[in-house]
Amino acid sequence: NAGVIQTPRHKVTGKGQEATLWCEPISGHSAVFWYRQTIVQGLEFLTYFRNQAPIDDSGMPKERFSAQMPNQSHSTLKIQSTQPQDSAVYLCASSLGTGGVERLFFGHGTKLSVL
Amino acid sequence: QQQVRQSPQSLTVWEGETAILNCSYEDSTFDYFPWYWQFPRESPALLIAIRPVSNKKEDGRFTIFFNKREKKLSLHITDSQPGDSATYFCAGEGSSGSWQLIFGSGTQLTVMP
């Protein structure tokens, strides 16, 4: 079991460019979460899926952020027109999803740097 | 809106001492409180968790004390070891049906040998 896999590990974009982050959850886990971590804001919830369906996106900045889970083996987080304030470590996590959030298994994250 | 607060922001103890990390929350619907720890250059990982049906949860040297009336909890680490040096996050999950975890800002613990 390789754990939650996130690619790329680091991404550098110019202001205004698009960034797509990828996540492969642990096989058999039905819930996938996206969090953002910065020194100032800490760990912020963005969105999550259960059985591929979007359940709660209340943490997503509405205009430029979008997330999808086209199949049970991967999810993507897309940021359009990236801004310097989007610079953060984006963490994907998965859980069994049998009842409540239970134990989250985090990936190593994608460090996004917007210049 | 910061629904989960942690103190202190940083804490230094000597090896063998007991470290006490504090957490408070505002939302009375929270019914699950995990603590995650994060080592430098690593991702957070679950350490220990408690539900309000209990006021204490113990796992080896780590113990959560929970006070539902005051909406406070604390993590006690007895016989602290240098390998315990990490950032500890308290989190809360509401009973509203969303599986969103609200994390506190963390306590950075340093255990000196």
PDB file of C-alpha atoms in Angstrom:
ATOM      1  CA  ASN A   1       0.000   0.000   0.000  1.00  0.00           C
ATOM      2  CA  ALA A   2       1.704   3.148  -1.240  1.00  0.00           C
ATOM      3  CA  GLY A   3      -0.540   5.473   0.707  1.00  0.00           C
ATOM      4  CA  VAL A   4      -2.128   8.561  -0.776  1.00  0.00           C
ATOM      5  CA  ILE A   5      -0.155   9.684  -3.800  1.00  0.00           C
ATOM      6  CA  GLN A   6      -0.018  13.311  -4.826  1.00  0.00           C
ATOM      7  CA  THR A   7       1.606  14.716  -7.904  1.00  0.00           C
ATOM      8  CA  PRO A   8       3.505  16.834  -8.543  1.00  0.00           C
ATOM      9  CA  ARG A   9       5.391  17.307  -5.256  1.00  0.00           C
ATOM     10  CA  HIS A  10       6.280  20.852  -6.228  1.00  0.00           C
ATOM     11  CA  LYS A  11       4.710  23.177  -8.753  1.00  0.00           C
ATOM     12  CA  VAL A  12       5.774  26.672  -9.663  1.00  0.00           C
ATOM     13  CA  THR A  13       3.418  28.820 -11.679  1.00  0.00           C
ATOM     14  CA  GLY A  14       3.372  32.398 -12.809  1.00  0.00           C
ATOM     15  CA  LYS A  15       0.618  34.703 -11.668  1.00  0.00           C
ATOM     16  CA  GLY A  16      -2.461  34.141 -13.823  1.00  0.00           C
ATOM     17  CA  GLN A  17      -1.533  30.639 -14.930  1.00  0.00           C
ATOM     18  CA  GLU A  18      -3.513  27.496 -14.246  1.00  0.00           C
ATOM     19  CA  ALA A  19      -2.430  24.745 -11.855  1.00  0.00           C
ATOM     20  CA  THR A  20      -3.799  21.222 -11.694  1.00  0.00           C
ATOM     21  CA  LEU A  21      -3.000  19.033  -8.725  1.00  0.00           C
ATOM     22  CA  TRP A  22      -3.522  15.281  -8.730  1.00  0.00           C
ATOM     23  CA  CYS A  23      -4.375  12.856  -5.988  1.00  0.00           C
ATOM     24  CA  GLU A  24      -4.627   9.074  -5.931  1.00  0.00           C
ATOM     25  CA  PRO A  25      -6.365   7.892  -2.748  1.00  0.00           C
ATOM     26  CA  ILE A  26      -5.680   4.647  -0.978  1.00  0.00           C
ATOM     27  CA  SER A  27      -7.404   1.782  -2.755  1.00  0.00           C
ATOM     28  CA  GLY A  28     -10.675   0.925  -1.063  1.00  0.00           C
ATOM     29  CA  HIS A  29     -11.088   4.323   0.562  1.00  0.00           C
ATOM     30  CA  SER A  30     -14.356   5.939  -0.418  1.00  0.00           C
ATOM     31  CA  ALA A  31     -13.820   9.439   0.978  1.00  0.00           C
ATOM     32  CA  VAL A  32     -11.316  11.922  -0.465  1.00  0.00           C
ATOM     33  CA  PHE A  33     -10.518  15.273   1.088  1.00  0.00           C
ATOM     34  CA  TRP A  34      -8.558  18.323   0.010  1.00  0.00           C
ATOM     35  CA  TYR A  35      -6.915  20.627   2.549  1.00  0.00           C
ATOM     36  CA  ARG A  36      -4.591  23.594   2.190  1.00  0.00           C
ATOM     37  CA  GLN A  37      -1.800  24.325   4.659  1.00  0.00           C
ATOM     38  CA  THR A  38      -0.026  27.617   5.167  1.00  0.00           C
ATOM     39  CA  ILE A  39       1.934  29.057   8.060  1.00  0.00           C
ATOM     40  CA  VAL A  40      -0.586  31.865   8.524  1.00  0.00           C
ATOM     41  CA  GLN A  41      -3.885  30.026   8.047  1.00  0.00           C
ATOM     42  CA  GLY A  42      -2.849  26.552   9.171  1.00  0.00           C
ATOM     43  CA  LEU A  43      -4.824  23.578   7.889  1.00  0.00           C
ATOM     44  CA  GLU A  44      -7.877  24.707   5.956  1.00  0.00           C
ATOM     45  CA  PHE A  45     -10.576  22.386   4.671  1.00  0.00           C
ATOM     46  CA  LEU A  46     -11.375  22.873   1.005  1.00  0.00           C
ATOM     47  CA  THR A  47     -13.665  20.095  -0.183  1.00  0.00           C
ATOM     48  CA  TYR A  48     -14.420  16.406  -0.033  1.00  0.00           C
ATOM     49  CA  PHE A  49     -15.949  13.572  -2.017  1.00  0.00           C
ATOM     50  CA  ARG A  50     -17.716  10.461  -0.892  1.00  0.00           C
ATOM     51  CA  ASN A  51     -17.998   7.616  -3.383  1.00  0.00           C
ATOM     52  CA  GLN A  52     -16.832  10.108  -6.033  1.00  0.00           C
ATOM     53  CA  ALA A  53     -19.729  12.476  -5.355  1.00  0.00           C
ATOM     54  CA  PRO A  54     -18.918  16.021  -4.193  1.00  0.00           C
ATOM     55  CA  ILE A  55     -20.367  16.416  -0.715  1.00  0.00           C
ATOM     56  CA  ASP A  56     -19.047  19.610   0.829  1.00  0.00           C
ATOM     57  CA  ASP A  57     -17.113  22.319  -0.979  1.00  0.00           C
ATOM     58  CA  SER A  58     -17.718  25.032   1.595  1.00  0.00           C
ATOM     59  CA  GLY A  59     -14.000  25.730   1.949  1.00  0.00           C
ATOM     60  CA  MET A  60     -13.335  26.290  -1.720  1.00  0.00           C
ATOM     61  CA  PRO A  61     -12.724  29.810  -3.002  1.00  0.00           C
ATOM     62  CA  LYS A  62     -15.611  29.860  -5.424  1.00  0.00           C
ATOM     63  CA  GLU A  63     -14.333  31.697  -8.426  1.00  0.00           C
ATOM     64  CA  ARG A  64     -11.033  30.058  -9.306  1.00  0.00           C
ATOM     65  CA  PHE A  65     -10.952  26.710  -7.535  1.00  0.00           C
ATOM     66  CA  SER A  66     -12.610  23.531  -8.695  1.00  0.00           C
ATOM     67  CA  ALA A  67     -12.252  19.875  -7.766  1.00  0.00           C
ATOM     68  CA  GLN A  68     -13.317  16.720  -9.485  1.00  0.00           C
ATOM     69  CA  MET A  69     -13.252  13.007  -8.888  1.00  0.00           C
ATOM     70  CA  PRO A  70     -13.892  11.337 -12.235  1.00  0.00           C
ATOM     71  CA  ASN A  71     -13.227   7.844 -10.900  1.00  0.00           C
ATOM     72  CA  GLN A  72     -12.491   6.179  -7.580  1.00  0.00           C
ATOM     73  CA  SER A  73      -8.762   6.161  -8.204  1.00  0.00           C
ATOM     74  CA  HIS A  74      -8.055   9.833  -8.614  1.00  0.00           C
ATOM     75  CA  SER A  75      -9.144  13.348  -7.818  1.00  0.00           C
ATOM     76  CA  THR A  76      -7.944  16.664  -9.185  1.00  0.00           C
ATOM     77  CA  LEU A  77      -7.861  20.174  -7.780  1.00  0.00           C
ATOM     78  CA  LYS A  78      -7.677  22.893 -10.392  1.00  0.00           C
ATOM     79  CA  ILE A  79      -6.796  26.481  -9.680  1.00  0.00           C
ATOM     80  CA  GLN A  80      -7.384  28.943 -12.478  1.00  0.00           C
ATOM     81  CA  SER A  81      -5.613  32.272 -12.759  1.00  0.00           C
ATOM     82  CA  THR A  82      -3.335  31.506  -9.819  1.00  0.00           C
ATOM     83  CA  GLN A  83      -2.487  34.337  -7.445  1.00  0.00           C
ATOM     84  CA  PRO A  84       0.443  34.673  -5.011  1.00  0.00           C
ATOM     85  CA  GLN A  85      -1.942  34.122  -2.086  1.00  0.00           C
ATOM     86  CA  ASP A  86      -2.681  30.645  -3.479  1.00  0.00           C
ATOM     87  CA  SER A  87       0.866  29.607  -2.576  1.00  0.00           C
ATOM     88  CA  ALA A  88       0.509  26.800  -0.048  1.00  0.00           C
ATOM     89  CA  VAL A  89       0.902  23.094   0.456  1.00  0.00           C
ATOM     90  CA  TYR A  90      -2.179  21.356  -0.864  1.00  0.00           C
ATOM     91  CA  LEU A  91      -2.889  18.136   0.957  1.00  0.00           C
ATOM     92  CA  CYS A  92      -5.082  15.331  -0.242  1.00  0.00           C
ATOM     93  CA  ALA A  93      -6.341  12.764   2.255  1.00  0.00           C
ATOM     94  CA  SER A  94      -8.514   9.700   2.085  1.00  0.00           C
ATOM     95  CA  SER A  95     -10.438   7.644   4.597  1.00  0.00           C
ATOM     96  CA  LEU A  96     -12.403   4.436   4.580  1.00  0.00           C
ATOM     97  CA  GLY A  97     -15.610   6.406   4.701  1.00  0.00           C
ATOM     98  CA  THR A  98     -17.632   3.768   6.510  1.00  0.00           C
ATOM     99  CA  GLY A  99     -19.028   6.210   9.032  1.00  0.00           C
ATOM    100  CA  GLY A 100     -17.877   9.695   9.832  1.00  0.00           C
ATOM    101  CA  VAL A 101     -14.522  11.151   8.935  1.00  0.00           C
ATOM    102  CA  GLU A 102     -12.585   8.519  10.892  1.00  0.00           C
ATOM    103  CA  ARG A 103      -8.860   8.441  10.308  1.00  0.00           C
ATOM    104  CA  LEU A 104      -7.526  10.650   7.550  1.00  0.00           C
ATOM    105  CA  PHE A 105      -4.500   9.403   5.667  1.00  0.00           C
ATOM    106  CA  PHE A 106      -2.711  12.372   4.154  1.00  0.00           C
ATOM    107  CA  GLY A 107      -0.514  12.396   1.099  1.00  0.00           C
ATOM    108  CA  HIS A 108       2.804  14.230   1.112  1.00  0.00           C
ATOM    109  CA  GLY A 109       1.183  17.233  -0.470  1.00  0.00           C
ATOM    110  CA  THR A 110       1.852  19.444  -3.456  1.00  0.00           C
ATOM    111  CA  LYS A 111       3.730  22.610  -2.674  1.00  0.00           C
ATOM    112  CA  LEU A 112       2.398  25.294  -4.969  1.00  0.00           C
ATOM    113  CA  SER A 113       4.455  28.427  -5.438  1.00  0.00           C
ATOM    114  CA  VAL A 114       2.899  31.253  -7.418  1.00  0.00           C
ATOM    115  CA  LEU A 115       5.454  33.827  -8.514  1.00  0.00           C
TER     116      LEU A 115
ATOM    117  CA  GLN B   1     -14.080  32.259  12.367  1.00  0.00           C
ATOM    118  CA  GLN B   2     -11.700  30.161  14.403  1.00  0.00           C
ATOM    119  CA  GLN B   3     -13.745  27.376  15.903  1.00  0.00           C
ATOM    120  CA  VAL B   4     -10.866  25.414  17.399  1.00  0.00           C
ATOM    121  CA  ARG B   5      -8.200  27.171  19.440  1.00  0.00           C
ATOM    122  CA  GLN B   6      -4.954  25.741  20.703  1.00  0.00           C
ATOM    123  CA  SER B   7      -2.471  26.898  23.295  1.00  0.00           C
ATOM    124  CA  PRO B   8       0.330  27.402  23.745  1.00  0.00           C
ATOM    125  CA  GLN B   9       1.572  28.123  20.252  1.00  0.00           C
ATOM    126  CA  SER B  10       4.894  26.557  21.184  1.00  0.00           C
ATOM    127  CA  LEU B  11       6.065  24.499  24.132  1.00  0.00           C
ATOM    128  CA  THR B  12       9.470  23.267  25.207  1.00  0.00           C
ATOM    129  CA  VAL B  13       9.918  20.544  27.811  1.00  0.00           C
ATOM    130  CA  TRP B  14      12.807  18.393  28.956  1.00  0.00           C
ATOM    131  CA  GLU B  15      13.006  14.717  28.207  1.00  0.00           C
ATOM    132  CA  GLY B  16      10.993  12.777  30.782  1.00  0.00           C
ATOM    133  CA  GLU B  17       8.658  15.651  31.649  1.00  0.00           C
ATOM    134  CA  THR B  18       4.934  15.782  30.946  1.00  0.00           C
ATOM    135  CA  ALA B  19       3.846  18.062  28.130  1.00  0.00           C
ATOM    136  CA  ILE B  20       0.327  19.487  28.281  1.00  0.00           C
ATOM    137  CA  LEU B  21      -1.269  20.839  25.130  1.00  0.00           C
ATOM    138  CA  ASN B  22      -4.574  22.639  25.324  1.00  0.00           C
ATOM    139  CA  CYS B  23      -7.508  22.896  22.960  1.00  0.00           C
ATOM    140  CA  SER B  24     -10.909  24.559  23.120  1.00  0.00           C
ATOM    141  CA  TYR B  25     -13.804  24.680  20.709  1.00  0.00           C
ATOM    142  CA  GLU B  26     -16.916  26.741  20.129  1.00  0.00           C
ATOM    143  CA  ASP B  27     -19.283  24.502  18.214  1.00  0.00           C
ATOM    144  CA  SER B  28     -21.276  22.358  20.627  1.00  0.00           C
ATOM    145  CA  THR B  29     -22.238  20.022  17.784  1.00  0.00           C
ATOM    146  CA  PHE B  30     -18.659  18.738  17.514  1.00  0.00           C
ATOM    147  CA  ASP B  31     -18.694  15.071  18.433  1.00  0.00           C
ATOM    148  CA  TYR B  32     -15.309  13.784  17.392  1.00  0.00           C
ATOM    149  CA  PHE B  33     -11.955  15.235  18.389  1.00  0.00           C
ATOM    150  CA  PRO B  34      -8.824  13.808  16.800  1.00  0.00           C
ATOM    151  CA  TRP B  35      -5.306  14.967  17.472  1.00  0.00           C
ATOM    152  CA  TYR B  36      -2.896  14.853  14.573  1.00  0.00           C
ATOM    153  CA  TRP B  37       0.837  15.263  14.785  1.00  0.00           C
ATOM    154  CA  GLN B  38       3.085  16.514  12.064  1.00  0.00           C
ATOM    155  CA  PHE B  39       6.838  16.105  11.895  1.00  0.00           C
ATOM    156  CA  PRO B  40       8.992  18.497   9.860  1.00  0.00           C
ATOM    157  CA  ARG B  41       8.667  17.869   6.117  1.00  0.00           C
ATOM    158  CA  GLU B  42       5.979  15.275   6.742  1.00  0.00           C
ATOM    159  CA  SER B  43       2.202  15.305   6.503  1.00  0.00           C
ATOM    160  CA  PRO B  44      -0.161  15.198   9.469  1.00  0.00           C
ATOM    161  CA  ALA B  45      -0.956  11.772  10.864  1.00  0.00           C
ATOM    162  CA  LEU B  46      -3.586  10.697  13.367  1.00  0.00           C
ATOM    163  CA  LEU B  47      -2.208  10.317  16.876  1.00  0.00           C
ATOM    164  CA  ILE B  48      -5.235   9.762  19.099  1.00  0.00           C
ATOM    165  CA  ALA B  49      -8.919  10.698  19.123  1.00  0.00           C
ATOM    166  CA  ILE B  50     -11.859  10.946  21.515  1.00  0.00           C
ATOM    167  CA  ARG B  51     -15.632  11.174  21.328  1.00  0.00           C
ATOM    168  CA  PRO B  52     -17.662  13.103  23.938  1.00  0.00           C
ATOM    169  CA  VAL B  53     -19.142   9.930  25.417  1.00  0.00           C
ATOM    170  CA  SER B  54     -15.798   9.621  27.210  1.00  0.00           C
ATOM    171  CA  ASN B  55     -13.881  12.166  29.252  1.00  0.00           C
ATOM    172  CA  LYS B  56     -10.559  10.400  28.900  1.00  0.00           C
ATOM    173  CA  LYS B  57      -8.763   8.458  26.202  1.00  0.00           C
ATOM    174  CA  GLU B  58      -5.392   6.884  26.786  1.00  0.00           C
ATOM    175  CA  ASP B  59      -2.914   5.363  24.371  1.00  0.00           C
ATOM    176  CA  GLY B  60       0.438   4.616  25.886  1.00  0.00           C
ATOM    177  CA  ARG B  61       2.080   7.875  26.919  1.00  0.00           C
ATOM    178  CA  PHE B  62      -0.617   9.968  25.261  1.00  0.00           C
ATOM    179  CA  THR B  63      -3.843  10.859  27.076  1.00  0.00           C
ATOM    180  CA  ILE B  64      -6.712  13.118  26.070  1.00  0.00           C
ATOM    181  CA  PHE B  65      -8.716  14.724  28.863  1.00  0.00           C
ATOM    182  CA  PHE B  66     -12.089  16.058  27.737  1.00  0.00           C
ATOM    183  CA  ASN B  67     -14.388  18.524  29.500  1.00  0.00           C
ATOM    184  CA  LYS B  68     -17.637  18.800  27.562  1.00  0.00           C
ATOM    185  CA  ARG B  69     -19.174  21.422  29.845  1.00  0.00           C
ATOM    186  CA  GLU B  70     -16.276  23.807  29.333  1.00  0.00           C
ATOM    187  CA  LYS B  71     -15.688  22.771  25.706  1.00  0.00           C
ATOM    188  CA  LYS B  72     -12.066  22.081  26.455  1.00  0.00           C
ATOM    189  CA  LEU B  73      -9.700  19.230  25.968  1.00  0.00           C
ATOM    190  CA  SER B  74      -6.045  18.654  26.570  1.00  0.00           C
ATOM    191  CA  LEU B  75      -3.407  16.248  25.384  1.00  0.00           C
ATOM    192  CA  HIS B  76      -0.963  15.026  28.011  1.00  0.00           C
ATOM    193  CA  ILE B  77       2.279  13.436  26.898  1.00  0.00           C
ATOM    194  CA  THR B  78       3.997  11.741  29.790  1.00  0.00           C
ATOM    195  CA  ASP B  79       7.699  10.849  29.833  1.00  0.00           C
ATOM    196  CA  SER B  80       8.235  13.082  26.805  1.00  0.00           C
ATOM    197  CA  GLN B  81      10.892  11.941  24.356  1.00  0.00           C
ATOM    198  CA  PRO B  82      12.887  13.949  21.799  1.00  0.00           C
ATOM    199  CA  GLY B  83      11.113  11.916  19.117  1.00  0.00           C
ATOM    200  CA  ASP B  84       7.835  13.488  20.253  1.00  0.00           C
ATOM    201  CA  SER B  85       9.024  16.844  18.944  1.00  0.00           C
ATOM    202  CA  ALA B  86       6.419  17.806  16.360  1.00  0.00           C
ATOM    203  CA  THR B  87       3.485  20.105  15.747  1.00  0.00           C
ATOM    204  CA  TYR B  88       0.269  18.854  17.305  1.00  0.00           C
ATOM    205  CA  PHE B  89      -3.097  19.754  15.844  1.00  0.00           C
ATOM    206  CA  CYS B  90      -6.385  19.451  17.649  1.00  0.00           C
ATOM    207  CA  ALA B  91      -9.442  19.112  15.410  1.00  0.00           C
ATOM    208  CA  GLY B  92     -13.182  18.870  15.711  1.00  0.00           C
ATOM    209  CA  GLU B  93     -15.835  17.284  13.543  1.00  0.00           C
ATOM    210  CA  GLY B  94     -19.431  18.336  13.705  1.00  0.00           C
ATOM    211  CA  SER B  95     -22.420  16.039  13.922  1.00  0.00           C
ATOM    212  CA  SER B  96     -24.224  17.851  11.136  1.00  0.00           C
ATOM    213  CA  GLY B  97     -23.369  15.158   8.638  1.00  0.00           C
ATOM    214  CA  SER B  98     -20.436  16.857   6.979  1.00  0.00           C
ATOM    215  CA  TRP B  99     -17.147  15.106   7.486  1.00  0.00           C
ATOM    216  CA  GLN B 100     -15.265  18.376   7.536  1.00  0.00           C
ATOM    217  CA  LEU B 101     -12.541  18.501  10.188  1.00  0.00           C
ATOM    218  CA  ILE B 102     -11.817  21.926  11.640  1.00  0.00           C
ATOM    219  CA  PHE B 103      -8.204  22.119  12.746  1.00  0.00           C
ATOM    220  CA  GLY B 104      -6.665  24.365  15.340  1.00  0.00           C
ATOM    221  CA  SER B 105      -3.547  26.337  14.578  1.00  0.00           C
ATOM    222  CA  GLY B 106      -1.285  23.806  16.252  1.00  0.00           C
ATOM    223  CA  THR B 107       1.190  23.624  19.118  1.00  0.00           C
ATOM    224  CA  GLN B 108       4.826  23.168  18.242  1.00  0.00           C
ATOM    225  CA  LEU B 109       6.364  20.886  20.850  1.00  0.00           C
ATOM    226  CA  THR B 110      10.098  20.621  21.370  1.00  0.00           C
ATOM    227  CA  VAL B 111      11.466  18.002  23.742  1.00  0.00           C
ATOM    228  CA  MET B 112      15.009  18.736  24.817  1.00  0.00           C
ATOM    229  CA  PRO B 113      17.300  15.778  25.581  1.00  0.00           C
TER     230      PRO B 113
END
